[in-house]
Short mmCIF file of C-alpha atoms and ligand atoms in Angstrom, two decimals:
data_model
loop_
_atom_site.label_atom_id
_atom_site.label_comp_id
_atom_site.label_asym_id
_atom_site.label_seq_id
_atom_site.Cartn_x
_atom_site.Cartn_y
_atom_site.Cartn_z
CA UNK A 206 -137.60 -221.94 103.19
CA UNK A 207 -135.75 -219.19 101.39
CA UNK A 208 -135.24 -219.04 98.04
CA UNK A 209 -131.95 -218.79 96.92
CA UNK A 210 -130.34 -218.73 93.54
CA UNK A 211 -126.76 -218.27 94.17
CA UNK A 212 -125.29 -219.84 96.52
CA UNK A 213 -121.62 -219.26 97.61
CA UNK A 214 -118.83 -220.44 100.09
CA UNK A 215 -115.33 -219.57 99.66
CA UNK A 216 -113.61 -221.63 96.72
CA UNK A 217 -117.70 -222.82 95.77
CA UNK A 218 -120.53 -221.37 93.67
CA UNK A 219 -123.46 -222.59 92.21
CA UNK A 220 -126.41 -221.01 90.29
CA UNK A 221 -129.93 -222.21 90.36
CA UNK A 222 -130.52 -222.92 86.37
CA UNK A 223 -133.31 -220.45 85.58
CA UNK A 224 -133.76 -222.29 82.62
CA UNK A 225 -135.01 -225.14 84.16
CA UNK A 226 -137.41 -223.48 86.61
CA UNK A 227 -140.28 -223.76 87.53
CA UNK A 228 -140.51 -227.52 87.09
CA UNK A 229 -136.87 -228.46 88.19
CA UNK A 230 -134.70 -227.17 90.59
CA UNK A 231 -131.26 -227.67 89.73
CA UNK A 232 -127.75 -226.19 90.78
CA UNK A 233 -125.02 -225.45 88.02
CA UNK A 234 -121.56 -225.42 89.43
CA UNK A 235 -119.81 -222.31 88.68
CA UNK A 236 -115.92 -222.68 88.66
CA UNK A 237 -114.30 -219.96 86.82
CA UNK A 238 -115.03 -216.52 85.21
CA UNK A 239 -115.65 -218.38 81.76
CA UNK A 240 -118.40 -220.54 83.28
CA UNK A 241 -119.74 -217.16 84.79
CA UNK A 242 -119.61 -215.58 81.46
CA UNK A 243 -121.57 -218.49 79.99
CA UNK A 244 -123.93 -218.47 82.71
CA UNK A 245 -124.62 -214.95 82.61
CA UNK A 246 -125.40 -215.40 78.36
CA UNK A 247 -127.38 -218.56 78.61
CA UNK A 248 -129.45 -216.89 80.84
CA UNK A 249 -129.18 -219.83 83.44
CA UNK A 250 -128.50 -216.94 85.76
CA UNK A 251 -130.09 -213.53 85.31
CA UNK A 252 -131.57 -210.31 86.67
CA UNK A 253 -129.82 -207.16 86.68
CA UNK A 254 -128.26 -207.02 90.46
CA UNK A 255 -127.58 -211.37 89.93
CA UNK A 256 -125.88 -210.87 86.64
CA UNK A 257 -123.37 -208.16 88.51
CA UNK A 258 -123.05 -210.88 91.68
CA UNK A 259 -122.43 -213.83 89.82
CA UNK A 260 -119.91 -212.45 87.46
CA UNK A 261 -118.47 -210.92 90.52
CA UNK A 262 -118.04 -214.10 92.95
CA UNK A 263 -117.47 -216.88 89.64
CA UNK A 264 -113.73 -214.40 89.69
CA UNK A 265 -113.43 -215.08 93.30
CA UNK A 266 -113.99 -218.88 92.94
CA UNK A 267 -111.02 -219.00 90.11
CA UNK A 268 -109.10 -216.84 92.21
CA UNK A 269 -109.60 -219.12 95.11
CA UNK A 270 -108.95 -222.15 93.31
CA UNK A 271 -105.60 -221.31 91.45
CA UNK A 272 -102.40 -220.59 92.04
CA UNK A 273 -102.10 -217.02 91.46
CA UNK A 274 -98.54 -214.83 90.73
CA UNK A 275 -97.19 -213.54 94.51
CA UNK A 276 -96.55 -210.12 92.76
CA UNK A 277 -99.58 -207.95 93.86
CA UNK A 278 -99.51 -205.92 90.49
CA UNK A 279 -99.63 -209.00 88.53
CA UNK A 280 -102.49 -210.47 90.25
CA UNK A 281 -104.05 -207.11 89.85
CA UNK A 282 -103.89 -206.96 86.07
CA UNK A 283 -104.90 -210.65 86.38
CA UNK A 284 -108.57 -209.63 88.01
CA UNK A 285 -108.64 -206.43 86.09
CA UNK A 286 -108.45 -208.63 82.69
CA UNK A 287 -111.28 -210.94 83.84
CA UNK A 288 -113.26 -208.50 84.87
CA UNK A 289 -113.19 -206.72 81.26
CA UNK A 290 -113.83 -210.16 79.94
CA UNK A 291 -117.21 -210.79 82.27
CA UNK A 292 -118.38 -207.35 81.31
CA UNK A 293 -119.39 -208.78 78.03
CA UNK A 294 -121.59 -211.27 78.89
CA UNK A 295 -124.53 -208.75 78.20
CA UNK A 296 -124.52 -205.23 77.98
CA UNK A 297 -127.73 -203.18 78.80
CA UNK A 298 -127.70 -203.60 82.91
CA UNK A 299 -125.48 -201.37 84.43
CA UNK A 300 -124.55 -202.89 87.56
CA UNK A 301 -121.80 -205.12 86.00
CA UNK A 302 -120.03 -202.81 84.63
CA UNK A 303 -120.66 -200.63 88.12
CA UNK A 304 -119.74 -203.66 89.97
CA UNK A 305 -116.67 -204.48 87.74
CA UNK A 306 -115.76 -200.27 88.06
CA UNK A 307 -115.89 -201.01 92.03
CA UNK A 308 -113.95 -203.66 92.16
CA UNK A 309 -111.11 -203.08 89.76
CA UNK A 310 -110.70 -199.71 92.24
CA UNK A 311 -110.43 -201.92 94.93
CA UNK A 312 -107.27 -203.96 93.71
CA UNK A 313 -105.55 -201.16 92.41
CA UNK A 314 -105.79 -199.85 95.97
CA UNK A 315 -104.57 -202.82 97.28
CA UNK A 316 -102.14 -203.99 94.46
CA UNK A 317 -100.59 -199.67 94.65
CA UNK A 318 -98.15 -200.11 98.03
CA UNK A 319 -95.07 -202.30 97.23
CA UNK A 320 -95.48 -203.87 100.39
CA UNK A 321 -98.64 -205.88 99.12
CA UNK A 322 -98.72 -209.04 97.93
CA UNK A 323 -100.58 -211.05 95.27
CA UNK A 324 -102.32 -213.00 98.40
CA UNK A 325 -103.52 -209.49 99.81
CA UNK A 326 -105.09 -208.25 96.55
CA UNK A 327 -106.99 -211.43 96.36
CA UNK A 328 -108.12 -211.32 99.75
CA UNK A 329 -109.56 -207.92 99.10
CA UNK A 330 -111.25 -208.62 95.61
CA UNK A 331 -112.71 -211.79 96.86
CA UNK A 332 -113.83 -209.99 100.29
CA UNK A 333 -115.36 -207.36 98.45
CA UNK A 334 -116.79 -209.96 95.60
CA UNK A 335 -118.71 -211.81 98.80
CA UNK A 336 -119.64 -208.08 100.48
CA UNK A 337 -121.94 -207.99 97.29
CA UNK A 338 -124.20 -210.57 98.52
CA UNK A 339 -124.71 -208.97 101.70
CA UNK A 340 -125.50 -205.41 100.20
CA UNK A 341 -128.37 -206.49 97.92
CA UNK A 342 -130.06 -207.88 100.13
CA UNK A 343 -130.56 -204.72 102.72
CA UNK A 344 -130.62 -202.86 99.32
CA UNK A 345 -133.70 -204.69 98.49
CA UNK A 346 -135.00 -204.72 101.54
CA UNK A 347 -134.99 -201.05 101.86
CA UNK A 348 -136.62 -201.09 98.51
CA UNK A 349 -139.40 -203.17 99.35
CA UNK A 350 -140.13 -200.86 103.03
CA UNK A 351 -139.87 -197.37 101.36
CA UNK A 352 -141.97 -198.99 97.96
CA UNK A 353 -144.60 -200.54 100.02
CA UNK A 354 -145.04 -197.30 102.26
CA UNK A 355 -145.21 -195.05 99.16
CA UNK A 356 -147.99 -197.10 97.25
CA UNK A 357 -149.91 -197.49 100.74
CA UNK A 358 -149.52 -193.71 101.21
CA UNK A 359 -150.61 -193.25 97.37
CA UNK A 360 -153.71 -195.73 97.26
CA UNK A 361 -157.58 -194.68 98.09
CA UNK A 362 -157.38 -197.06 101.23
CA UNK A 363 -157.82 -200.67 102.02
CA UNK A 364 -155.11 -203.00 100.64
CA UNK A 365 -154.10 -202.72 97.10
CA UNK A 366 -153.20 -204.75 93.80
CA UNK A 367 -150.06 -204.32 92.26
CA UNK A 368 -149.30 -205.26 88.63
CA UNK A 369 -145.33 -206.64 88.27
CA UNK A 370 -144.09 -207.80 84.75
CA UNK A 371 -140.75 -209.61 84.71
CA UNK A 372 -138.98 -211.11 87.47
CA UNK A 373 -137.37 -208.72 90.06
CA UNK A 374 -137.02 -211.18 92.64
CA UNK A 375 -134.79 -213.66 94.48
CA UNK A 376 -134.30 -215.08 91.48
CA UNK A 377 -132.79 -211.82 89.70
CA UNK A 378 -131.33 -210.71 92.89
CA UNK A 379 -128.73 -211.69 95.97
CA UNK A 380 -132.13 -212.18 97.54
CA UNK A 381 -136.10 -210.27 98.34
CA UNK A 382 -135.91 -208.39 95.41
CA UNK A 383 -136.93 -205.10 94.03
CA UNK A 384 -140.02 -204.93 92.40
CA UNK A 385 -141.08 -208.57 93.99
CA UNK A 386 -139.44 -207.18 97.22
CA UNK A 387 -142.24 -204.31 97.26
CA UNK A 388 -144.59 -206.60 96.50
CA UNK A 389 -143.41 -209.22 99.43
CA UNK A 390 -143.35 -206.14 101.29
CA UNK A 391 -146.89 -204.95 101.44
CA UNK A 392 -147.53 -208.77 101.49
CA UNK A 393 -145.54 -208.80 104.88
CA UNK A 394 -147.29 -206.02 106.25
CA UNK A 395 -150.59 -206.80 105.27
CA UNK A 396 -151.46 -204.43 102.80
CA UNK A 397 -151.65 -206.41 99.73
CA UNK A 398 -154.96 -207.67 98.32
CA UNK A 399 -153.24 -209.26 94.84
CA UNK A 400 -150.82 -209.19 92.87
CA UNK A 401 -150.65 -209.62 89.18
CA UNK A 402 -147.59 -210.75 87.26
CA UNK A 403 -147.40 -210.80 83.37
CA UNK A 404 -146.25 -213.43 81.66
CA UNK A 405 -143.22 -211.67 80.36
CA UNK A 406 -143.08 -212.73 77.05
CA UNK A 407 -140.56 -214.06 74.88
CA UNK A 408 -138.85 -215.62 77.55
CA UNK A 409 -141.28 -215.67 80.01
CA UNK A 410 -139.45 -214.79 83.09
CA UNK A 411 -143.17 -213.83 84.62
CA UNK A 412 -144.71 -217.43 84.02
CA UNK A 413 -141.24 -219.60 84.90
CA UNK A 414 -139.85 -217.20 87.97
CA UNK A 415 -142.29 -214.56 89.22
CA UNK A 416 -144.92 -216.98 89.63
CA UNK A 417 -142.80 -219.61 90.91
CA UNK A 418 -142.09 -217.06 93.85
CA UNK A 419 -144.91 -216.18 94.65
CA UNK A 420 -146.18 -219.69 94.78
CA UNK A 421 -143.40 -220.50 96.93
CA UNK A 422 -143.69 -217.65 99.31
CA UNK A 423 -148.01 -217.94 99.18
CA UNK A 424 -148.78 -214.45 97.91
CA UNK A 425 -152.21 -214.16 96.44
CA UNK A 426 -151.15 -213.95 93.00
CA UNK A 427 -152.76 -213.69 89.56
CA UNK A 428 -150.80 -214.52 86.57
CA UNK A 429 -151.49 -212.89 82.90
CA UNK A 430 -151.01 -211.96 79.65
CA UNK A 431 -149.00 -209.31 78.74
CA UNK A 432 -151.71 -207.82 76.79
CA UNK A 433 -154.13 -208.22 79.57
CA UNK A 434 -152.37 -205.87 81.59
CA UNK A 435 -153.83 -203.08 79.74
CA UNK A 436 -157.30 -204.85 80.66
CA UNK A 437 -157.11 -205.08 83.75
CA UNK A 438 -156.32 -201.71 84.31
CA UNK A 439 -159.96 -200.78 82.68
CA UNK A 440 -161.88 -204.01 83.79
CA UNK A 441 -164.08 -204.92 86.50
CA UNK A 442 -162.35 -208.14 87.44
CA UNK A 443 -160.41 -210.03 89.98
CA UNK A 444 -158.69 -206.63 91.08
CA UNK A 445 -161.05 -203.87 91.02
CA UNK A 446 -158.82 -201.33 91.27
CA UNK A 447 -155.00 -201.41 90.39
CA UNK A 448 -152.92 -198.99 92.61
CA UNK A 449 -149.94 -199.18 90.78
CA UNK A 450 -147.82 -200.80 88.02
CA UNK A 451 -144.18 -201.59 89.54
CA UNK A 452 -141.52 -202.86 88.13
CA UNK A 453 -137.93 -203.37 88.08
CA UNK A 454 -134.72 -201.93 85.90
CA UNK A 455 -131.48 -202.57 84.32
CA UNK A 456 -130.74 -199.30 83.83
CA UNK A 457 -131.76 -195.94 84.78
CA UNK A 458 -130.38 -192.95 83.12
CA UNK A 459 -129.19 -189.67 84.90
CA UNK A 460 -132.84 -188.45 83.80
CA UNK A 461 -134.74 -191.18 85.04
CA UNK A 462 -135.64 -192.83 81.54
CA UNK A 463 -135.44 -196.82 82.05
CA UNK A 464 -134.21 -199.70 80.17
CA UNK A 465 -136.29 -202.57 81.56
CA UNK A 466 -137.14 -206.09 80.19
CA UNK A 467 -139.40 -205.58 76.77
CA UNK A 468 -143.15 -204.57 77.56
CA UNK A 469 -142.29 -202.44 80.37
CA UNK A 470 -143.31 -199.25 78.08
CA UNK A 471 -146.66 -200.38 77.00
CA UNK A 472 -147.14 -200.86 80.63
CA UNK A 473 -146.30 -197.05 81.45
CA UNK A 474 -148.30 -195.88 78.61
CA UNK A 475 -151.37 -198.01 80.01
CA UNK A 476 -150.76 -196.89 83.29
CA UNK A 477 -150.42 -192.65 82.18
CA UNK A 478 -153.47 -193.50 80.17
CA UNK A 479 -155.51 -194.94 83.38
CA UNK A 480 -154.09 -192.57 86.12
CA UNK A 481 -152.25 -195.72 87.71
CA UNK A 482 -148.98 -194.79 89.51
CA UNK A 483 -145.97 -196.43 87.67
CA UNK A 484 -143.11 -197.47 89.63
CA UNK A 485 -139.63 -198.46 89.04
CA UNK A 486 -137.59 -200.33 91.76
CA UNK A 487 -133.90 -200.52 91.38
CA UNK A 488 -131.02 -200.16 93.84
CA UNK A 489 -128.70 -197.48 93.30
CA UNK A 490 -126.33 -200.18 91.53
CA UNK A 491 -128.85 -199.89 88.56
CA UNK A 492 -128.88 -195.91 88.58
CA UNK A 493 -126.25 -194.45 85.74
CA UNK A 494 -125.51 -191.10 85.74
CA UNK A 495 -122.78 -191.60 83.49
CA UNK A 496 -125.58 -192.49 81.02
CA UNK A 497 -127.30 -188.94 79.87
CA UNK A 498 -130.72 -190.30 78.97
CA UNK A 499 -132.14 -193.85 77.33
CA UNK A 500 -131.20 -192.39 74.12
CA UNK A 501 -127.66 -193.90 75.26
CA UNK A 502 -128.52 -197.26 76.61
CA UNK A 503 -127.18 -200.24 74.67
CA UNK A 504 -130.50 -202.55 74.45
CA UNK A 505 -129.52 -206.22 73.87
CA UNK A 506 -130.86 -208.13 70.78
CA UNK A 507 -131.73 -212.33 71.77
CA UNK A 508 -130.98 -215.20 69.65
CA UNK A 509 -134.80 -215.51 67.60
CA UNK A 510 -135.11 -218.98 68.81
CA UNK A 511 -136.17 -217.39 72.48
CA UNK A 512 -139.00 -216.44 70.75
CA UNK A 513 -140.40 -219.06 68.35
CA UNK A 514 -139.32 -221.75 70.81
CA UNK A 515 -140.63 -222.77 73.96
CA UNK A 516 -139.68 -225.48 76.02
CA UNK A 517 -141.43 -227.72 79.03
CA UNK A 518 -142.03 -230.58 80.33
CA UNK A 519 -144.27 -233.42 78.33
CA UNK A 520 -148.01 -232.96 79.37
CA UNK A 521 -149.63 -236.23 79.06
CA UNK A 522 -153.39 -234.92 79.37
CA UNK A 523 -153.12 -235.82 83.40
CA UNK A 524 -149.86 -234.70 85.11
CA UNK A 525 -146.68 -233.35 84.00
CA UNK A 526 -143.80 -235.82 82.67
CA UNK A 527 -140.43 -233.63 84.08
CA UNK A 528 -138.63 -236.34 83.03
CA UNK A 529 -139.28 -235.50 79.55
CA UNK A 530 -138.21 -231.77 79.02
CA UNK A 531 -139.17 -230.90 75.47
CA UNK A 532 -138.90 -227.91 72.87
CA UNK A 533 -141.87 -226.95 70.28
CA UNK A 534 -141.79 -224.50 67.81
CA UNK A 535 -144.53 -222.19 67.74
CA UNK A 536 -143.94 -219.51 64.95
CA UNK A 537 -144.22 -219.75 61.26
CA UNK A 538 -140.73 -221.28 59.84
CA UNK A 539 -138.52 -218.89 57.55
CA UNK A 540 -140.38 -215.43 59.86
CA UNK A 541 -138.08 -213.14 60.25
CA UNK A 542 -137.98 -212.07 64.27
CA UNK A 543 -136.23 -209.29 65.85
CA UNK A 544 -135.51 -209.93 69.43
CA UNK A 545 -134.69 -206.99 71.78
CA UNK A 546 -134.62 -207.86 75.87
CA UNK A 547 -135.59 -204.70 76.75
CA UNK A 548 -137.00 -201.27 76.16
CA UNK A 549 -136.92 -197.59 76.97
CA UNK A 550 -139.49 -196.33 79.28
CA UNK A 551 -139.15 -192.24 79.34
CA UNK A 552 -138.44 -190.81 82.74
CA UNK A 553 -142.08 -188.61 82.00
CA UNK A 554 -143.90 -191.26 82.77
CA UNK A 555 -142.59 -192.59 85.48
CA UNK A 556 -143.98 -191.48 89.35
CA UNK A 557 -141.43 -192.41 91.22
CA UNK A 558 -137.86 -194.45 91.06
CA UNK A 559 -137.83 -196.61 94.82
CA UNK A 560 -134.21 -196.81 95.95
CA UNK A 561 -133.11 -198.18 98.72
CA UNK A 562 -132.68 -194.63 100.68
CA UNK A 563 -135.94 -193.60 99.30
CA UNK A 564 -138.60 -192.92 96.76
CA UNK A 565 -136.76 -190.26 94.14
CA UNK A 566 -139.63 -188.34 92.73
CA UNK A 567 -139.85 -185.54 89.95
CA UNK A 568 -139.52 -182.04 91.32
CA UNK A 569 -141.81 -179.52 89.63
CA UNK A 570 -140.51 -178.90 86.25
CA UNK A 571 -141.23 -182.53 85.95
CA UNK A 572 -137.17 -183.30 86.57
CA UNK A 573 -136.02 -186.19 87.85
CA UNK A 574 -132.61 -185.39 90.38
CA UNK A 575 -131.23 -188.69 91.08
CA UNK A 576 -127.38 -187.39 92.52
CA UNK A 577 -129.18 -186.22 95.84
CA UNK A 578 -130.26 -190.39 96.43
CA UNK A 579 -126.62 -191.36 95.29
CA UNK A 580 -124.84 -189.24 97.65
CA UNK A 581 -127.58 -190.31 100.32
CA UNK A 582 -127.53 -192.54 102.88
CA UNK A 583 -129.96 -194.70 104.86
CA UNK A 584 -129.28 -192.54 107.86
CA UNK A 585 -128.05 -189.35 106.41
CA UNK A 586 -129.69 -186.18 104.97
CA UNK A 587 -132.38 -186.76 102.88
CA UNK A 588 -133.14 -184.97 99.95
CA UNK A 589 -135.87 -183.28 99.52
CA UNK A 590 -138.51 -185.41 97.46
CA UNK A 591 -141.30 -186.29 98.75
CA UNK A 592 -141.25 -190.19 100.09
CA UNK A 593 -137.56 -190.22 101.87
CA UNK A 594 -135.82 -188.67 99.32
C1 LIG B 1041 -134.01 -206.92 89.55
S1 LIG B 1041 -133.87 -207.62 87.95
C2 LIG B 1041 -133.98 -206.27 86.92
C3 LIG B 1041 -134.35 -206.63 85.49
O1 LIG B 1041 -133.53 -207.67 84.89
C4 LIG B 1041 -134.38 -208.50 84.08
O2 LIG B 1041 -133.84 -208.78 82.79
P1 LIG B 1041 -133.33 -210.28 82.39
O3 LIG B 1041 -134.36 -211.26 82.89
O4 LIG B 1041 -133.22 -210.23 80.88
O5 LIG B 1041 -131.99 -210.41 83.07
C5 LIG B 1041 -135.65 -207.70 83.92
O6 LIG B 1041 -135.51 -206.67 82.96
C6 LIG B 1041 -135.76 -207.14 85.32
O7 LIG B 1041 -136.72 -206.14 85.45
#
């Protein structure tokens, strides 16, 4: 069965409540943009490309649920306002703000002839809201094909291991995923020996959702520490040989640098250190150019209790108690902690940025070009990097 954490029908959304995974599966029902915006903060949804979808359709479901001004411009500036509003839910991915830059184009095209009514402006934002779904997936899926071919291409034969950190997958997407989409890819086409997914700490997105995924979809899967990574990348074990570190974004900079979750950096480091390719998959909703470099990336700070909190169900010794979900502290009380979600990994060492058009790789001054893959198409010209693009 597929996993799928948003699920939507005209007038109806609901979330799967990440915070409750991987022991319970439950649906929050999303009704309005507020609820969105909540969702979006608690965390109950979240991913870069899910953040942008959910924001995106929780407007549509208000829309279609209330009686809205017949004056097209009104309805408009209606939209317009809630979309500024769900832009705030969290700042450091970029395809909100891209998604709420799309669609506030899309009314005022709509809302601009006087012969337009309020009705046809919410057709077209709500149309357009629901188009989003359909996107990410073949985005992803293009992202997992032209990843899994690239690391196949790059590796010294055989099938490969693959270290992922985060979760990049249906759970932080419309569906497949980035990162986990490469990694179902070469799974798909038979070229995976293992993958290895970090926990992810504070909030341990690896742990609750990666591994939950690949569980679900039976990938052979190894799940570690973050600090383990590094190990494994030097250590005789369960992989041998690691072909490549890759991992997903919520931002990428006109120069490539990349704001992913926290811990992606040591990961590049360990990687340049051990001549392991280090990959970062993102459509090209997560690709800024209006962003100069990760100098200029906002990074959001957590509430401290993400990290000297952790919650789960009661462990009696035997099995697992779901029934009883409960929180334990496990930091020193009256510790000061400083939270940030994500970090800065610098476009040098990064090998290649998998888009759904293509691999974009440096040319050779060591520059990253990233408006040939945004002006590309899946069956236009291709730039020239190697990989697709
Ligand atoms: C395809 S998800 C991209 C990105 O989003 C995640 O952040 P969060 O769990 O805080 O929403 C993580 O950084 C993933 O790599």
């Amino acid at each position: 069965m597929v996993l799928q954490a948003i699920r939507y029908a005209p007038g109806s959304l609901q979330i799967l409540n990440q915070l409750k995974l991987p022991h319970q599966e439950e649906y929050d029902e999303i009704k309005t943009a507020e609820d969105g915006w909540h969702a979006i903060k608690d965390m109950r949804t979240r991913g870069a490309p899910a953040i942008a979808i959910v924001a995106a359709l929780s407007l549509a479901v208000e829309i279609q649920t209330t009686a809205l001004s017949p004056n097209a411009e009104e309805v408009a500036a209606f939209i317009i306002e809630k979309l500024n509003y769900l832009v705030t839910s969290r700042p450091t991915a970029v395809n909100l703000a891209d998604a709420a830059r799309k669609l506030t184009k899309v009314v005022e095209l709509v809302a601009r002839p006087a012969s337009n009514s309020g009705a046809a402006v919410s057709k077209a934002y709500c149309d357009a809201a629901a188009q989003m779904l359909i996107d990410d997936v073949a985005d992803n899926q293009g992202i997992g094909k032209y990843g899994a071919e690239w690391i196949v291409k790059h590796s010294q034969g055989g099938k490969v291991s693959v270290v992922t950190h985060c979760n990049t997958g249906s759970l932080a997407t419309a569906g497949y995923g980035t990162a986990l989409g490469v990694i179902r890819s070469l799974h798909a086409t038979n070229a995976l020996k293992r993958a290895f997914c970090t926990e992810t700490r504070p909030y341990n997105q690896g742990s609750r959702l990666t591994a939950f995924e690949l569980v679900h979809d039976n990938i052979p899967a190894t799940l570690i520490t973050d600090s383990m990574a590094s190990a494994l990348l030097r250590l005789k074990g369960p992989s041998e040989r690691i072909s490549a570190i890759v991992v997903g974004a919520d931002r990428v900079a006109a120069n490539g640098d990349t704001a992913n979750k926290i811990g992606t950096y040591q990961l590049a480091i360990t990687a340049k250190y051990h001549g392991v390719k280090f990959l970062v998959a993102a459509p090209r909703t997560t690709i800024d150019l209006g962003t100069k470099s990760g100098a200029d990336i906002v990074i959001e700070e957590r509430p401290g209790k993400e990290m000297t909190m952790i919650k789960g169900p009661r462990f009696d010794g035997v099995d697992l108690d779901l029934s009883q979900a409960e929180t334990i502290s496990i930091a020193a009380q009256g510790i000061d902690v400083w939270n940030p979600a994500f970090d800065v990994t610098p476009a040098e060492l990064i090998d290649g940025i998998i888009t759904e058009v293509g691999v974009v790789e440096k040319d050779a001054n060591g520059v990253f070009d990233l408006t040939l893959a945004m002006e590309a198409h899946s069956e236009s010209i291709k730039p020239t990097t190697v990989g697709g693009l």
